């Protein structure tokens, strides 16, 4: 199994601390998604909230990526997690005061989105620098497993808390869960980058160099195109599950928690499945991963036609399995191409592709769901995405042969 990074006590400290903040993030997503739906009954507003949370990654992640390559990444990560903690306390205070409306929700979610835009390049720059270089592929797999364990438990816990003790206490617990990670961050030792003691190049030149490196590297560019397609349609679909849970099937918050838990189980299973596969080679995207992406997009169409709760849960779990397997493979391929002083800039572009694609997909699917119907929107989104990706792969293959 590619779990060798767990031999590092430094990395184990990170993993144990990160699980608490990840639980908080996933509980937050199901809680805020439910509040947005309960407040308005609008699929488009649920999609808008998801867009506001992830859209800052589209614009700001590359800028944060440049700073990550220049700053003390551990200290910067501490500040970002502290902001996440304070935002959740603010959500709690505004909610118990009875003042949480659409404007407050959008505002607080936007702040959370900015912190998320910084968190992505920081996390993906920090974790490979906690272990020897030969363990980078293991780090990507383990952090994905950690992330998806939280993804499995967080929505279930969030749904149960909303139904049993109410939204206010759910928000308070989410804020408290950030504290153990803040303590763990203070204990880490981070490997310095090659430019730690050198004069940094001009900001926008540094930004441009990261973009050029990603575009001109064949593996990085292809991984981002494939990952971006799956993010827009596959991840976008999983961001607008509240209308499926309550608007289509009338399941309530517990049903939403069940769907998101199924997504988490699929993702966790995928992480362990990836761990038992042979180690991924540098300069290589496994062909079965690309085939899995096409299947995952086709299943979005199937989800639009589902008739029963059990079928919906199964399809959501399989889509999540495929997204996670593909995401780990793509991110591993990218990380293995990078030096430490380039990770922040290039991985921030990956954050734009994944988080930004999810935001755009959720927003567009939410709008189409309100105007065309939820089922019809998923049906056509899956068909269009599969067709587009197959055309890209055929064109790419022809160019390589030439």
Protein backbone atom coordinates (compact mmCIF):
# COMPACT_ATOMS: atom_id res chain seq x y z
CA UNK A 1 0.00 0.00 0.00
CA UNK A 2 1.23 3.53 -0.78
CA UNK A 3 0.98 4.65 2.86
CA UNK A 4 4.70 5.09 3.54
CA UNK A 5 4.27 8.76 4.51
CA UNK A 6 2.69 7.62 7.79
CA UNK A 7 6.18 6.63 8.93
CA UNK A 8 6.82 10.35 9.41
CA UNK A 9 5.70 11.60 12.85
CA UNK A 10 5.60 15.09 11.35
CA UNK A 11 3.05 14.02 8.76
CA UNK A 12 1.07 11.96 11.27
CA UNK A 13 0.65 15.08 13.41
CA UNK A 14 -0.74 16.93 10.40
CA UNK A 15 -3.15 14.12 9.49
CA UNK A 16 -4.52 13.77 13.03
CA UNK A 17 -5.08 17.51 13.37
CA UNK A 18 -6.50 17.98 9.88
CA UNK A 19 -9.30 15.44 10.37
CA UNK A 20 -11.00 17.78 12.87
CA UNK A 21 -10.99 20.80 10.57
CA UNK A 22 -12.11 18.66 7.64
CA UNK A 23 -15.03 17.35 9.70
CA UNK A 24 -15.96 20.96 10.44
CA UNK A 25 -15.81 21.92 6.77
CA UNK A 26 -18.03 19.04 5.66
CA UNK A 27 -20.49 19.61 8.49
CA UNK A 28 -20.56 23.26 7.47
CA UNK A 29 -21.35 22.42 3.86
CA UNK A 30 -24.34 20.26 4.70
CA UNK A 31 -25.56 22.73 7.35
CA UNK A 32 -25.27 25.82 5.17
CA UNK A 33 -26.73 23.97 2.18
CA UNK A 34 -29.71 22.92 4.28
CA UNK A 35 -30.23 26.40 5.74
CA UNK A 36 -30.09 27.91 2.22
CA UNK A 37 -32.72 25.45 0.99
CA UNK A 38 -34.89 25.75 4.10
CA UNK A 39 -34.76 29.55 3.93
CA UNK A 40 -35.73 29.92 0.26
CA UNK A 41 -36.85 26.59 -1.23
CA UNK A 42 -34.84 27.62 -4.31
CA UNK A 43 -32.39 25.36 -6.14
CA UNK A 44 -30.76 28.40 -7.71
CA UNK A 45 -30.06 29.97 -4.30
CA UNK A 46 -28.48 26.73 -3.08
CA UNK A 47 -26.34 26.79 -6.22
CA UNK A 48 -25.55 30.47 -5.66
CA UNK A 49 -24.34 29.77 -2.11
CA UNK A 50 -22.07 27.03 -3.47
CA UNK A 51 -20.83 29.44 -6.16
CA UNK A 52 -20.05 32.15 -3.61
CA UNK A 53 -18.14 29.66 -1.47
CA UNK A 54 -16.01 28.32 -4.31
CA UNK A 55 -15.87 31.20 -6.82
CA UNK A 56 -13.06 33.08 -4.98
CA UNK A 57 -10.83 30.11 -5.80
CA UNK A 58 -11.23 30.93 -9.48
CA UNK A 59 -9.75 34.43 -9.09
CA UNK A 60 -7.73 34.35 -5.87
CA UNK A 61 -6.12 30.91 -5.68
CA UNK A 62 -3.41 31.75 -8.26
CA UNK A 63 -2.56 34.92 -6.32
CA UNK A 64 -2.40 33.01 -3.06
CA UNK A 65 -0.28 30.41 -4.87
CA UNK A 66 2.41 33.00 -5.58
CA UNK A 67 2.42 34.11 -1.94
CA UNK A 68 2.58 30.51 -0.73
CA UNK A 69 5.82 30.02 -2.66
CA UNK A 70 7.25 33.11 -0.90
CA UNK A 71 5.79 33.02 2.64
CA UNK A 72 6.16 30.82 5.70
CA UNK A 73 3.53 28.32 4.58
CA UNK A 74 2.93 26.94 8.08
CA UNK A 75 2.19 30.36 9.54
CA UNK A 76 -0.02 31.27 6.58
CA UNK A 77 -1.97 28.03 7.00
CA UNK A 78 -2.51 28.82 10.69
CA UNK A 79 -4.01 32.22 9.82
CA UNK A 80 -6.37 30.72 7.23
CA UNK A 81 -7.66 28.07 9.64
CA UNK A 82 -8.19 30.73 12.30
CA UNK A 83 -10.33 32.69 9.82
CA UNK A 84 -12.39 29.54 9.14
CA UNK A 85 -12.94 29.12 12.86
CA UNK A 86 -14.05 32.74 13.31
CA UNK A 87 -16.43 32.58 10.33
CA UNK A 88 -18.22 29.61 11.86
CA UNK A 89 -18.51 31.40 15.22
CA UNK A 90 -19.99 34.36 13.31
CA UNK A 91 -22.52 32.07 11.58
CA UNK A 92 -23.49 30.72 15.00
CA UNK A 93 -23.89 34.17 16.60
CA UNK A 94 -25.91 35.61 13.71
CA UNK A 95 -28.16 32.55 13.61
CA UNK A 96 -28.98 32.51 17.33
CA UNK A 97 -29.66 36.25 17.12
CA UNK A 98 -32.29 35.52 14.45
CA UNK A 99 -30.52 37.79 11.97
CA UNK A 100 -29.34 35.22 9.42
CA UNK A 101 -30.89 36.19 6.08
CA UNK A 102 -29.82 35.77 2.48
CA UNK A 103 -27.46 38.76 2.59
CA UNK A 104 -25.69 37.61 5.77
CA UNK A 105 -25.43 34.09 4.38
CA UNK A 106 -23.86 35.30 1.14
CA UNK A 107 -21.47 37.62 3.00
CA UNK A 108 -20.21 35.06 5.52
CA UNK A 109 -20.00 32.39 2.83
CA UNK A 110 -17.92 34.76 0.69
CA UNK A 111 -15.40 35.20 3.55
CA UNK A 112 -15.29 31.44 3.95
CA UNK A 113 -14.74 31.15 0.20
CA UNK A 114 -11.75 33.51 0.32
CA UNK A 115 -10.21 31.42 3.11
CA UNK A 116 -10.89 28.31 1.04
CA UNK A 117 -9.15 29.91 -1.96
CA UNK A 118 -6.03 30.35 0.20
CA UNK A 119 -6.35 26.96 1.86
CA UNK A 120 -6.07 24.89 -1.33
CA UNK A 121 -2.61 26.00 -2.52
CA UNK A 122 -1.35 26.16 1.07
CA UNK A 123 -2.42 22.60 1.89
CA UNK A 124 -1.05 21.18 -1.37
CA UNK A 125 2.23 23.06 -0.89
CA UNK A 126 2.58 22.24 2.82
CA UNK A 127 1.90 18.49 2.92
CA UNK A 128 4.60 17.32 0.45
CA UNK A 129 7.16 19.35 2.46
CA UNK A 130 6.44 17.42 5.66
CA UNK A 131 8.07 14.22 4.33
CA UNK A 132 11.05 13.15 2.16
CA UNK A 133 10.52 13.76 -1.55
CA UNK A 134 10.14 10.07 -2.42
CA UNK A 135 6.96 9.95 -0.30
CA UNK A 136 5.04 12.64 -2.23
CA UNK A 137 2.72 10.17 -4.01
CA UNK A 138 1.93 8.57 -0.64
CA UNK A 139 1.12 11.98 0.83
CA UNK A 140 -1.44 12.69 -1.91
CA UNK A 141 -3.18 9.35 -1.31
CA UNK A 142 -3.25 9.65 2.48
CA UNK A 143 -4.49 13.23 2.51
CA UNK A 144 -7.24 12.17 0.10
CA UNK A 145 -8.25 9.32 2.41
CA UNK A 146 -8.24 11.72 5.37
CA UNK A 147 -10.29 14.24 3.43
CA UNK A 148 -12.85 11.66 2.39
CA UNK A 149 -13.17 10.08 5.83
CA UNK A 150 -14.28 13.52 6.96
CA UNK A 151 -16.48 13.73 3.89
CA UNK A 152 -18.18 10.51 4.97
CA UNK A 153 -18.62 11.33 8.64
CA UNK A 154 -19.16 15.09 8.41
CA UNK A 155 -22.44 15.16 6.44
CA UNK A 156 -23.90 12.32 8.51
CA UNK A 157 -22.99 14.07 11.76
CA UNK A 158 -24.22 17.38 10.40
CA UNK A 159 -27.57 15.94 9.31
CA UNK A 160 -28.06 14.20 12.66
CA UNK A 161 -27.16 17.34 14.61
CA UNK A 162 -29.54 19.50 12.59
CA UNK A 163 -32.37 17.04 13.14
CA UNK A 164 -31.66 16.40 16.83
CA UNK A 165 -30.24 19.53 18.46
CA UNK A 166 -30.82 22.15 15.77
CA UNK A 167 -28.82 24.30 13.36
CA UNK A 168 -27.38 26.63 16.03
CA UNK A 169 -25.56 23.93 18.00
CA UNK A 170 -24.38 22.32 14.76
CA UNK A 171 -22.74 25.63 13.81
CA UNK A 172 -21.13 26.01 17.24
CA UNK A 173 -19.66 22.51 17.16
CA UNK A 174 -18.23 23.17 13.71
CA UNK A 175 -16.41 26.25 14.99
CA UNK A 176 -14.90 24.36 17.93
CA UNK A 177 -13.61 21.56 15.68
CA UNK A 178 -11.08 23.91 14.06
CA UNK A 179 -9.16 24.31 17.33
CA UNK A 180 -7.28 20.93 17.37
CA UNK A 181 -5.91 21.61 13.88
CA UNK A 182 -4.61 25.01 14.96
CA UNK A 183 -2.68 23.26 17.74
CA UNK A 184 -1.32 20.59 15.37
CA UNK A 185 -0.09 23.22 12.90
CA UNK A 186 1.99 24.84 15.63
CA UNK A 187 3.96 21.57 16.04
CA UNK A 188 4.94 20.94 12.41
CA UNK A 189 8.41 21.18 10.87
CA UNK A 190 8.38 22.16 7.18
CA UNK A 191 11.17 21.55 4.64
CA UNK A 192 12.36 24.92 3.22
CA UNK A 193 12.01 25.48 -0.52
CA UNK A 194 14.91 26.22 -2.89
CA UNK A 195 14.09 29.95 -2.90
CA UNK A 196 13.61 30.31 0.86
CA UNK A 197 16.68 32.54 1.23
CA UNK A 198 16.83 34.08 -2.24
CA UNK A 199 15.40 37.29 -3.66
CA UNK A 200 11.90 36.58 -5.07
CA UNK A 201 11.13 37.48 -8.66
CA UNK A 202 8.46 40.13 -9.41
CA UNK A 203 4.99 39.06 -8.34
CA UNK A 204 3.26 38.96 -11.73
CA UNK A 205 6.27 37.42 -13.42
CA UNK A 206 6.16 34.68 -10.80
CA UNK A 207 2.43 34.25 -11.44
CA UNK A 208 3.05 34.01 -15.18
CA UNK A 209 5.87 31.51 -14.77
CA UNK A 210 3.59 29.18 -12.81
CA UNK A 211 0.93 29.37 -15.51
CA UNK A 212 3.44 28.80 -18.32
CA UNK A 213 4.91 25.81 -16.49
CA UNK A 214 1.45 24.23 -16.16
CA UNK A 215 0.48 24.85 -19.79
CA UNK A 216 3.76 23.65 -21.30
CA UNK A 217 3.96 20.50 -19.21
CA UNK A 218 1.99 17.89 -21.12
CA UNK A 219 1.03 15.80 -18.06
CA UNK A 220 -0.06 18.77 -15.94
CA UNK A 221 -2.12 20.33 -18.73
CA UNK A 222 -3.92 17.09 -19.62
CA UNK A 223 -4.65 16.31 -15.95
CA UNK A 224 -6.23 19.74 -15.51
CA UNK A 225 -8.45 19.45 -18.58
CA UNK A 226 -9.79 16.03 -17.58
CA UNK A 227 -10.11 16.98 -13.90
CA UNK A 228 -11.86 20.22 -14.81
CA UNK A 229 -14.50 18.48 -16.89
CA UNK A 230 -15.30 16.09 -14.05
CA UNK A 231 -15.34 18.95 -11.53
CA UNK A 232 -17.89 21.04 -13.44
CA UNK A 233 -20.39 18.25 -14.03
CA UNK A 234 -19.61 15.57 -11.42
CA UNK A 235 -18.70 17.72 -8.43
CA UNK A 236 -21.22 20.35 -9.48
CA UNK A 237 -23.93 17.69 -9.26
CA UNK A 238 -22.91 16.71 -5.74
CA UNK A 239 -23.05 20.37 -4.67
CA UNK A 240 -26.77 20.60 -5.45
CA UNK A 241 -27.96 17.46 -3.68
CA UNK A 242 -30.39 19.38 -1.36
CA UNK A 243 -32.93 19.84 -4.19
CA UNK A 244 -32.69 16.11 -4.97
CA UNK A 245 -33.09 15.10 -1.32
CA UNK A 246 -35.98 17.41 -0.49
CA UNK A 247 -37.28 18.88 -3.73
CA UNK A 248 -37.53 15.58 -5.66
CA UNK A 249 -37.89 12.94 -2.91
CA UNK A 250 -39.02 14.97 0.17
CA UNK A 251 -36.45 13.27 2.45
CA UNK A 252 -35.55 16.29 4.60
CA UNK A 253 -32.12 16.94 6.21
CA UNK A 254 -31.62 13.30 7.16
CA UNK A 255 -32.04 12.29 3.53
CA UNK A 256 -29.53 14.93 2.46
CA UNK A 257 -27.12 13.60 5.07
CA UNK A 258 -27.64 10.07 3.70
CA UNK A 259 -26.83 11.16 0.15
CA UNK A 260 -23.71 13.06 1.21
CA UNK A 261 -22.64 10.17 3.44
CA UNK A 262 -22.99 7.85 0.45
CA UNK A 263 -20.78 10.24 -1.50
CA UNK A 264 -18.28 10.14 1.34
CA UNK A 265 -18.30 6.34 1.52
CA UNK A 266 -17.65 6.15 -2.20
CA UNK A 267 -14.77 8.57 -1.82
CA UNK A 268 -13.20 6.76 1.16
CA UNK A 269 -13.45 3.41 -0.60
CA UNK A 270 -11.81 4.98 -3.62
CA UNK A 271 -8.95 6.33 -1.51
CA UNK A 272 -8.15 2.90 -0.07
CA UNK A 273 -8.56 1.34 -3.52
CA UNK A 274 -5.98 3.78 -4.86
CA UNK A 275 -3.68 2.94 -1.94
CA UNK A 276 -3.54 -0.78 -2.82
CA UNK A 277 -2.82 -0.14 -6.50
CA UNK A 278 0.80 -0.19 -7.73
CA UNK A 279 2.55 3.17 -7.14
CA UNK A 280 1.82 5.67 -9.86
CA UNK A 281 4.73 6.39 -12.21
CA UNK A 282 5.94 9.90 -12.91
CA UNK A 283 4.86 11.28 -16.27
CA UNK A 284 1.89 8.94 -16.51
CA UNK A 285 -1.89 9.21 -16.09
CA UNK A 286 -3.34 5.68 -15.72
CA UNK A 287 -5.61 4.85 -18.71
CA UNK A 288 -8.21 3.21 -16.46
CA UNK A 289 -8.55 6.56 -14.66
CA UNK A 290 -9.52 8.29 -17.88
CA UNK A 291 -12.06 5.57 -18.62
CA UNK A 292 -13.47 5.97 -15.12
CA UNK A 293 -13.95 9.71 -15.71
CA UNK A 294 -16.08 9.02 -18.79
CA UNK A 295 -18.16 6.52 -16.80
CA UNK A 296 -18.62 8.99 -13.93
CA UNK A 297 -19.93 11.67 -16.28
CA UNK A 298 -22.33 9.18 -17.85
CA UNK A 299 -23.67 8.34 -14.38
CA UNK A 300 -24.71 11.98 -13.93
CA UNK A 301 -27.24 11.35 -16.68
CA UNK A 302 -28.35 8.19 -14.87
CA UNK A 303 -28.85 10.15 -11.64
CA UNK A 304 -31.23 12.43 -13.52
CA UNK A 305 -33.39 9.42 -14.34
CA UNK A 306 -33.30 7.67 -10.94
CA UNK A 307 -36.65 6.61 -9.49
CA UNK A 308 -35.89 5.31 -5.99
CA UNK A 309 -33.91 6.39 -2.94
CA UNK A 310 -31.68 3.31 -3.00
CA UNK A 311 -30.76 3.85 -6.64
CA UNK A 312 -29.99 7.52 -6.00
CA UNK A 313 -27.72 6.69 -3.06
CA UNK A 314 -25.90 4.01 -5.09
CA UNK A 315 -25.30 6.27 -8.08
CA UNK A 316 -24.09 9.14 -5.88
CA UNK A 317 -21.64 6.77 -4.16
CA UNK A 318 -20.26 5.50 -7.49
CA UNK A 319 -19.91 9.02 -8.92
CA UNK A 320 -18.01 10.04 -5.79
CA UNK A 321 -15.80 6.92 -6.01
CA UNK A 322 -14.84 7.79 -9.56
CA UNK A 323 -14.27 11.48 -8.83
CA UNK A 324 -11.95 10.70 -5.93
CA UNK A 325 -10.00 8.01 -7.77
CA UNK A 326 -9.54 10.34 -10.73
CA UNK A 327 -8.73 13.33 -8.54
CA UNK A 328 -6.01 11.45 -6.63
CA UNK A 329 -4.48 10.17 -9.86
CA UNK A 330 -4.51 13.62 -11.49
CA UNK A 331 -3.15 15.40 -8.43
CA UNK A 332 -0.43 12.76 -7.98
CA UNK A 333 0.60 13.16 -11.62
CA UNK A 334 0.87 16.93 -11.15
CA UNK A 335 2.68 16.85 -7.79
CA UNK A 336 5.30 14.41 -9.12
CA UNK A 337 6.16 16.92 -11.86
CA UNK A 338 6.88 19.79 -9.42
CA UNK A 339 9.70 21.18 -7.31
CA UNK A 340 8.80 22.65 -3.90
CA UNK A 341 9.20 26.27 -5.02
CA UNK A 342 6.64 25.76 -7.82
CA UNK A 343 3.97 23.84 -5.87
CA UNK A 344 2.01 26.84 -4.63
CA UNK A 345 1.59 28.40 -8.06
CA UNK A 346 0.78 25.27 -10.03
CA UNK A 347 -1.37 23.60 -7.38
CA UNK A 348 -3.32 26.84 -7.03
CA UNK A 349 -4.28 26.40 -10.68
CA UNK A 350 -5.44 22.88 -9.83
CA UNK A 351 -7.54 24.45 -7.06
CA UNK A 352 -9.05 26.80 -9.64
CA UNK A 353 -9.93 23.85 -11.84
CA UNK A 354 -11.46 21.71 -9.07
CA UNK A 355 -13.06 24.25 -6.72
CA UNK A 356 -13.87 26.78 -9.43
CA UNK A 357 -15.25 24.09 -11.69
CA UNK A 358 -17.45 22.81 -8.86
CA UNK A 359 -18.75 26.31 -8.19
CA UNK A 360 -19.54 27.04 -11.82
CA UNK A 361 -21.12 23.63 -12.27
CA UNK A 362 -23.30 23.96 -9.17
CA UNK A 363 -24.46 27.43 -10.16
CA UNK A 364 -25.27 26.48 -13.74
CA UNK A 365 -26.97 23.22 -12.80
CA UNK A 366 -29.00 25.03 -10.13
CA UNK A 367 -30.22 27.61 -12.65
CA UNK A 368 -31.09 24.97 -15.23
CA UNK A 369 -32.85 22.91 -12.54
CA UNK A 370 -35.12 25.84 -11.67
CA UNK A 371 -35.94 26.48 -15.34
CA UNK A 372 -35.83 23.07 -17.02
CA UNK A 373 -36.28 20.72 -14.08
CA UNK A 374 -33.74 18.92 -11.90
CA UNK A 375 -33.84 15.61 -13.76
CA UNK A 376 -33.64 17.14 -17.23
CA UNK A 377 -30.64 19.28 -16.22
CA UNK A 378 -28.60 16.29 -15.03
CA UNK A 379 -29.63 14.25 -18.05
CA UNK A 380 -28.27 16.74 -20.57
CA UNK A 381 -25.26 17.79 -18.50
CA UNK A 382 -23.97 14.22 -18.45
CA UNK A 383 -24.50 13.70 -22.19
CA UNK A 384 -22.78 16.96 -23.16
CA UNK A 385 -19.83 16.36 -20.82
CA UNK A 386 -19.20 12.79 -22.05
CA UNK A 387 -19.36 13.90 -25.68
CA UNK A 388 -17.02 16.85 -25.12
CA UNK A 389 -14.44 14.83 -23.19
CA UNK A 390 -14.36 12.01 -25.76
CA UNK A 391 -13.79 14.55 -28.54
CA UNK A 392 -10.91 16.11 -26.56
CA UNK A 393 -9.29 12.72 -25.92
CA UNK A 394 -9.52 11.76 -29.60
CA UNK A 395 -8.03 15.07 -30.73
CA UNK A 396 -5.25 14.78 -28.14
CA UNK A 397 -4.44 11.24 -29.25
CA UNK A 398 -4.24 12.34 -32.89
CA UNK A 399 -1.88 15.20 -31.98
CA UNK A 400 0.41 12.86 -30.04
CA UNK A 401 0.61 10.49 -33.01
CA UNK A 402 1.57 13.38 -35.28
